[in-house]
Amino acid sequence: MAKTNLTSRVVAVTGGARGIGAAIAAAFIEAGAKVAIGDIDVHLAEKTAGALGCWSAGLDVADRAGFAEFLDSAAAALGPVDVLINNAGIMPVTPLVDEPAQSIQRQLAINVTGVIYGTQLAIERMAPRGTGHVVNIASAAGRMGFGGVSTYSATKFAVAGFTEAVALEAASSGIVFTTVYPGMVTTELSAGIPDHWLMRSCSPEVVAAAVMDAVRRGRRSVYVPRRLGPVAAVYGALPVRARAAVMGLLGADHRMLDGDADIRQTYESRVGKAHQT
Ligand code: NAD
């Protein structure tokens, strides 16, 4: 398969101030791309951009007009956006019965609506050029439901279904669509949640390398680590009762709720503050 040369390509990354987004930005810069990062945490975005040597702006992916402005400003500064990475996301951990409405709505707004807006805005700008690549970061939780993150799982299943559907719809546009399914990744989002042998954490750099390989090779679906692909396929083929039994046997049914409360509190309060912006 012919590989796409990333030199001087313009790559926009949402949620690029930290974690997986910052690692993706660093990897593309290293490959010679011109990178724009957008993040709701505008100060950290500026700091990260200064350290990496890229362009940055404040961005709330849940605000469609603001998202359009981000893409247009990035294009004015760097050139038309060739690759959009819809990475921004949040993961509050809570039993569903205790989850405030605001947490549910904010996850839907950022993890689902933000990805839909970004994809729609990217198609508007890329289709006239007949080329482009949209990468949507889902999660292993978008193929397997995990207790403690029911709303988050719903949002990631949505990203997977949405990306599959839009790829069919825009098949003749010249735009490539990729869904990425990382397992546990060592970032603030998963801080304090114990590792499981089946889902041992990997670094954000490993996810970034997989995203870059997907853009270079035009891959449609990427699991990180790769062995999660067959695991998800076998798991998905089981009847629902068998899936629940497997999760219980593996001790993975309530794993997310076994996190370190103090460490989780730091993340939850950061995400909670973002709810209010
Ligand atoms: P993170 O919390 O380290 O970074 C997420 C970034 O997104 C933050 O800088 C945050 O400020 C930004 N953000 C939040 N809301 C935003 C908004 N409305 N608009 C713009 N930016 C916003 O998290 P991460 O682990 O790097 O997660 C990145 C993506 O990877 C998310 O979509 C997440 O669901 C997914 N993911 C993470 C893991 C994991 O274990 N860390 C596993 C699978 C998938």
Short mmCIF file of C-alpha atoms and ligand atoms in Angstrom, two decimals:
data_model
loop_
_atom_site.label_atom_id
_atom_site.label_comp_id
_atom_site.label_asym_id
_atom_site.label_seq_id
_atom_site.Cartn_x
_atom_site.Cartn_y
_atom_site.Cartn_z
CA MET A 1 0.00 0.00 0.00
CA ALA A 2 1.35 3.47 -0.92
CA LYS A 3 2.16 5.51 2.16
CA THR A 4 1.05 9.14 2.54
CA ASN A 5 3.95 11.53 3.00
CA LEU A 6 3.24 13.69 6.05
CA THR A 7 5.82 16.39 5.33
CA SER A 8 4.11 19.83 5.33
CA ARG A 9 0.66 18.22 5.75
CA VAL A 10 -1.61 20.31 7.97
CA VAL A 11 -2.92 18.29 10.91
CA ALA A 12 -5.46 19.62 13.45
CA VAL A 13 -5.79 17.84 16.79
CA THR A 14 -8.63 18.52 19.25
CA GLY A 15 -7.86 18.12 22.95
CA GLY A 16 -4.20 18.51 22.04
CA ALA A 17 -3.03 20.25 25.22
CA ARG A 18 -2.21 17.04 27.09
CA GLY A 19 -2.44 13.26 27.04
CA ILE A 20 -3.04 11.38 23.80
CA GLY A 21 -3.71 14.59 21.82
CA ALA A 22 -0.37 16.13 22.81
CA ALA A 23 1.43 12.87 21.94
CA ILE A 24 -0.30 12.78 18.53
CA ALA A 25 0.71 16.41 17.90
CA ALA A 26 4.34 15.63 18.83
CA ALA A 27 4.44 12.58 16.55
CA PHE A 28 3.11 14.48 13.52
CA ILE A 29 5.49 17.40 14.14
CA GLU A 30 8.36 14.89 14.31
CA ALA A 31 7.19 13.53 10.92
CA GLY A 32 7.37 17.02 9.39
CA ALA A 33 3.68 17.98 9.51
CA LYS A 34 2.36 21.44 10.39
CA VAL A 35 0.20 20.95 13.46
CA ALA A 36 -2.64 22.95 15.04
CA ILE A 37 -3.87 22.00 18.50
CA GLY A 38 -7.18 23.15 19.95
CA ASP A 39 -8.21 22.66 23.56
CA ILE A 40 -10.73 23.97 26.07
CA ASP A 41 -7.74 24.48 28.39
CA VAL A 42 -6.39 27.41 26.38
CA HIS A 43 -3.43 28.17 28.67
CA LEU A 44 -2.15 24.60 28.65
CA ALA A 45 -2.70 24.47 24.88
CA GLU A 46 -0.45 27.52 24.48
CA LYS A 47 2.16 26.00 26.77
CA THR A 48 2.11 22.65 24.96
CA ALA A 49 2.24 24.36 21.56
CA GLY A 50 5.21 26.44 22.73
CA ALA A 51 7.06 23.30 23.86
CA LEU A 52 6.23 21.34 20.70
CA GLY A 53 6.58 24.19 18.22
CA CYS A 54 3.07 24.25 16.75
CA TRP A 55 0.01 26.51 16.40
CA SER A 56 -2.70 26.54 19.05
CA ALA A 57 -6.07 28.08 19.89
CA GLY A 58 -8.82 27.74 22.44
CA LEU A 59 -11.54 25.32 21.33
CA ASP A 60 -14.70 23.84 22.78
CA VAL A 61 -15.64 21.03 20.40
CA ALA A 62 -19.24 21.23 21.64
CA ASP A 63 -19.55 24.72 20.13
CA ARG A 64 -20.07 24.30 16.37
CA ALA A 65 -19.37 27.92 15.42
CA GLY A 66 -16.23 27.94 17.57
CA PHE A 67 -15.09 24.66 16.00
CA ALA A 68 -15.55 26.13 12.50
CA GLU A 69 -13.56 29.20 13.54
CA PHE A 70 -10.78 26.98 14.92
CA LEU A 71 -10.47 25.07 11.62
CA ASP A 72 -10.57 28.26 9.54
CA SER A 73 -8.01 30.03 11.74
CA ALA A 74 -5.73 27.00 11.59
CA ALA A 75 -6.11 26.95 7.79
CA ALA A 76 -5.34 30.69 7.58
CA ALA A 77 -2.19 30.19 9.68
CA LEU A 78 -0.91 26.89 8.25
CA GLY A 79 -2.84 26.09 5.03
CA PRO A 80 -5.96 23.95 4.41
CA VAL A 81 -6.37 21.21 7.01
CA ASP A 82 -5.46 17.81 5.51
CA VAL A 83 -6.05 15.71 8.63
CA LEU A 84 -8.47 16.30 11.51
CA ILE A 85 -8.02 14.21 14.64
CA ASN A 86 -11.19 14.31 16.78
CA ASN A 87 -9.50 13.38 20.05
CA ALA A 88 -11.02 15.60 22.78
CA GLY A 89 -12.98 13.54 25.28
CA ILE A 90 -13.87 13.16 28.95
CA MET A 91 -14.51 10.11 31.16
CA PRO A 92 -16.17 10.69 34.52
CA VAL A 93 -16.35 7.39 36.45
CA THR A 94 -19.51 6.82 38.49
CA PRO A 95 -22.33 4.36 39.01
CA LEU A 96 -25.02 5.50 36.57
CA VAL A 97 -27.63 5.96 39.33
CA ASP A 98 -25.40 8.60 40.94
CA GLU A 99 -24.45 10.42 37.74
CA PRO A 100 -25.63 14.06 37.54
CA ALA A 101 -27.52 15.09 34.41
CA GLN A 102 -24.80 17.63 33.66
CA SER A 103 -22.16 14.89 33.48
CA ILE A 104 -24.31 12.85 31.07
CA GLN A 105 -25.04 15.85 28.87
CA ARG A 106 -21.45 17.07 28.82
CA GLN A 107 -20.11 13.64 27.80
CA LEU A 108 -22.64 13.49 24.97
CA ALA A 109 -21.76 17.07 23.96
CA ILE A 110 -17.99 16.54 23.90
CA ASN A 111 -17.53 12.85 23.07
CA VAL A 112 -20.37 12.56 20.52
CA THR A 113 -21.62 15.94 19.30
CA GLY A 114 -18.06 17.33 19.17
CA VAL A 115 -16.95 14.42 16.97
CA ILE A 116 -20.00 14.82 14.70
CA TYR A 117 -19.45 18.59 14.38
CA GLY A 118 -15.74 18.10 13.67
CA THR A 119 -16.38 15.45 11.04
CA GLN A 120 -19.12 17.51 9.37
CA LEU A 121 -16.97 20.68 9.32
CA ALA A 122 -14.00 18.71 7.99
CA ILE A 123 -16.08 17.21 5.16
CA GLU A 124 -17.32 20.70 4.21
CA ARG A 125 -13.71 21.87 3.87
CA MET A 126 -12.06 18.69 2.51
CA ALA A 127 -14.66 17.46 -0.01
CA PRO A 128 -14.18 20.39 -2.45
CA ARG A 129 -10.45 19.50 -2.53
CA GLY A 130 -11.30 15.78 -3.03
CA THR A 131 -8.88 14.71 -0.32
CA GLY A 132 -8.50 14.58 3.45
CA HIS A 133 -8.47 12.30 6.47
CA VAL A 134 -10.67 12.34 9.58
CA VAL A 135 -9.53 10.27 12.56
CA ASN A 136 -12.06 9.74 15.35
CA ILE A 137 -10.72 8.52 18.68
CA ALA A 138 -13.22 6.04 20.16
CA SER A 139 -12.14 3.49 22.79
CA ALA A 140 -12.21 -0.23 23.60
CA ALA A 141 -15.23 0.95 25.64
CA GLY A 142 -16.87 1.59 22.24
CA ARG A 143 -16.82 -2.18 21.53
CA MET A 144 -17.22 -3.57 25.08
CA GLY A 145 -19.35 -1.98 27.82
CA PHE A 146 -17.63 -1.46 31.17
CA GLY A 147 -19.48 -0.92 34.49
CA GLY A 148 -18.77 2.48 36.05
CA VAL A 149 -18.52 4.21 32.68
CA SER A 150 -21.91 3.41 31.14
CA THR A 151 -22.44 6.90 29.71
CA TYR A 152 -18.85 7.02 28.43
CA SER A 153 -19.31 3.58 26.80
CA ALA A 154 -22.48 4.86 25.13
CA THR A 155 -20.58 7.83 23.70
CA LYS A 156 -17.77 5.66 22.34
CA PHE A 157 -20.18 3.13 20.77
CA ALA A 158 -21.75 6.20 19.15
CA VAL A 159 -18.41 7.36 17.73
CA ALA A 160 -17.79 3.90 16.24
CA GLY A 161 -21.24 3.71 14.60
CA PHE A 162 -21.12 7.29 13.41
CA THR A 163 -17.70 6.93 11.78
CA GLU A 164 -18.71 3.69 10.03
CA ALA A 165 -21.88 5.35 8.68
CA VAL A 166 -20.28 8.57 7.50
CA ALA A 167 -17.49 6.65 5.77
CA LEU A 168 -20.14 4.89 3.67
CA GLU A 169 -22.00 8.12 2.96
CA ALA A 170 -18.87 10.00 1.91
CA ALA A 171 -17.18 7.07 0.17
CA SER A 172 -16.74 8.97 -3.09
CA SER A 173 -15.49 12.19 -1.45
CA GLY A 174 -11.81 11.26 -1.45
CA ILE A 175 -11.80 11.58 2.36
CA VAL A 176 -10.57 8.67 4.49
CA PHE A 177 -12.26 7.99 7.85
CA THR A 178 -10.55 6.11 10.66
CA THR A 179 -11.84 4.91 14.03
CA VAL A 180 -9.23 4.32 16.74
CA TYR A 181 -9.96 1.99 19.67
CA PRO A 182 -7.36 2.41 22.42
CA GLY A 183 -7.49 0.25 25.55
CA MET A 184 -6.24 1.83 28.78
CA VAL A 185 -3.74 4.64 28.21
CA THR A 186 -1.65 6.33 30.90
CA THR A 187 -3.17 9.84 30.91
CA GLU A 188 -5.10 11.96 33.42
CA LEU A 189 -8.36 10.55 32.02
CA SER A 190 -7.59 7.05 33.33
CA ALA A 191 -5.45 8.10 36.34
CA GLY A 192 -6.07 6.05 39.48
CA ILE A 193 -7.87 3.18 37.68
CA PRO A 194 -6.07 -0.13 38.34
CA ASP A 195 -4.59 -1.99 35.39
CA HIS A 196 -6.17 -5.26 34.29
CA TRP A 197 -4.04 -8.00 32.69
CA LEU A 198 -6.35 -8.03 29.67
CA MET A 199 -6.22 -4.24 29.33
CA ARG A 200 -2.69 -3.39 30.44
CA SER A 201 -2.11 0.34 29.98
CA CYS A 202 0.00 1.64 27.15
CA SER A 203 1.56 5.09 26.76
CA PRO A 204 -0.02 7.94 24.75
CA GLU A 205 3.02 7.70 22.45
CA VAL A 206 2.00 4.16 21.45
CA VAL A 207 -1.47 5.47 20.48
CA ALA A 208 0.14 8.38 18.60
CA ALA A 209 2.34 6.00 16.59
CA ALA A 210 -0.73 3.91 15.67
CA VAL A 211 -2.67 7.03 14.60
CA MET A 212 0.22 8.19 12.44
CA ASP A 213 0.53 4.74 10.84
CA ALA A 214 -3.23 4.80 10.15
CA VAL A 215 -2.96 8.17 8.39
CA ARG A 216 0.10 7.08 6.42
CA ARG A 217 -1.52 3.82 5.28
CA GLY A 218 -5.17 4.93 5.09
CA ARG A 219 -6.30 2.38 7.71
CA ARG A 220 -10.04 2.45 8.58
CA SER A 221 -9.96 0.80 11.97
CA VAL A 222 -7.15 0.66 14.50
CA TYR A 223 -6.89 -1.10 17.88
CA VAL A 224 -4.20 -0.08 20.34
CA PRO A 225 -2.63 -2.43 21.29
CA ARG A 226 -3.36 -4.41 18.13
CA ARG A 227 -4.30 -7.60 20.03
CA LEU A 228 -7.48 -5.83 21.24
CA GLY A 229 -8.91 -6.25 17.70
CA PRO A 230 -9.38 -10.05 17.87
CA VAL A 231 -10.43 -9.80 21.55
CA ALA A 232 -13.20 -7.31 20.62
CA ALA A 233 -14.28 -9.44 17.64
CA VAL A 234 -14.60 -12.66 19.68
CA TYR A 235 -16.25 -10.83 22.58
CA GLY A 236 -18.72 -9.12 20.23
CA ALA A 237 -19.72 -12.48 18.70
CA LEU A 238 -20.74 -13.89 22.12
CA PRO A 239 -24.36 -13.77 23.34
CA VAL A 240 -24.99 -10.95 25.85
CA ARG A 241 -25.26 -13.34 28.84
CA ALA A 242 -21.93 -14.94 27.95
CA ARG A 243 -20.32 -11.50 27.66
CA ALA A 244 -21.53 -10.57 31.14
CA ALA A 245 -20.23 -13.88 32.49
CA VAL A 246 -16.81 -13.33 30.87
CA MET A 247 -16.58 -9.80 32.32
CA GLY A 248 -17.50 -11.16 35.77
CA LEU A 249 -14.98 -14.04 35.52
CA LEU A 250 -12.23 -11.63 34.50
CA GLY A 251 -13.14 -9.26 37.34
CA ALA A 252 -13.59 -6.54 34.74
CA ASP A 253 -17.31 -5.82 35.32
CA HIS A 254 -16.81 -3.13 37.99
CA ARG A 255 -13.11 -2.53 37.49
CA MET A 256 -13.50 1.15 36.69
CA LEU A 257 -15.16 1.77 40.06
CA ASP A 258 -12.16 0.34 41.96
CA GLY A 259 -9.99 3.40 41.24
CA ASP A 260 -8.08 5.48 43.78
CA ALA A 261 -10.72 7.97 44.98
CA ASP A 262 -8.25 10.83 45.63
CA ILE A 263 -6.56 10.53 42.24
CA ARG A 264 -9.93 10.27 40.49
CA GLN A 265 -11.15 13.35 42.36
CA THR A 266 -8.38 15.47 40.81
CA TYR A 267 -9.46 14.42 37.31
CA GLU A 268 -13.20 14.63 38.00
CA SER A 269 -12.88 18.16 39.40
CA ARG A 270 -10.86 19.31 36.35
CA VAL A 271 -13.49 17.87 34.02
CA GLY A 272 -16.25 19.26 36.26
CA LYS A 273 -14.82 22.77 35.98
CA ALA A 274 -14.76 22.39 32.19
CA HIS A 275 -18.49 21.53 32.42
CA GLN A 276 -19.13 25.05 33.61
CA THR A 277 -17.28 26.84 30.80
P1 NAD B 1 -6.84 13.78 28.74
O1 NAD B 1 -7.80 14.17 29.78
O2 NAD B 1 -5.43 13.51 29.12
O3 NAD B 1 -6.82 14.86 27.54
C1 NAD B 1 -8.02 15.27 26.92
C2 NAD B 1 -7.88 16.70 26.46
O4 NAD B 1 -9.14 17.09 25.88
C3 NAD B 1 -7.61 17.68 27.63
O5 NAD B 1 -6.51 18.52 27.34
C4 NAD B 1 -8.90 18.48 27.75
O6 NAD B 1 -8.70 19.82 28.21
C5 NAD B 1 -9.42 18.42 26.31
N1 NAD B 1 -10.86 18.70 26.25
C6 NAD B 1 -11.83 18.30 27.11
N2 NAD B 1 -13.01 18.80 26.75
C7 NAD B 1 -12.80 19.54 25.63
C8 NAD B 1 -13.64 20.31 24.78
N3 NAD B 1 -14.95 20.45 25.04
N4 NAD B 1 -13.09 20.90 23.69
C9 NAD B 1 -11.77 20.80 23.45
N5 NAD B 1 -10.92 20.13 24.23
C10 NAD B 1 -11.43 19.49 25.31
O7 NAD B 1 -7.49 12.47 28.03
P2 NAD B 1 -6.82 11.42 27.02
O8 NAD B 1 -6.66 10.14 27.74
O9 NAD B 1 -5.67 12.02 26.33
O10 NAD B 1 -8.06 11.22 26.03
C11 NAD B 1 -8.03 11.60 24.66
C12 NAD B 1 -9.05 10.75 23.92
O11 NAD B 1 -8.70 9.36 24.00
C13 NAD B 1 -10.47 10.85 24.50
O12 NAD B 1 -11.41 10.89 23.46
C14 NAD B 1 -10.61 9.57 25.29
O13 NAD B 1 -11.95 9.18 25.43
C15 NAD B 1 -9.80 8.61 24.43
N6 NAD B 1 -9.34 7.41 25.12
C16 NAD B 1 -8.57 7.51 26.24
C17 NAD B 1 -8.17 6.35 26.89
C18 NAD B 1 -7.35 6.37 28.15
O14 NAD B 1 -7.26 5.32 28.84
N7 NAD B 1 -6.70 7.47 28.50
C19 NAD B 1 -8.55 5.08 26.38
C20 NAD B 1 -9.33 5.04 25.24
C21 NAD B 1 -9.72 6.20 24.60
#
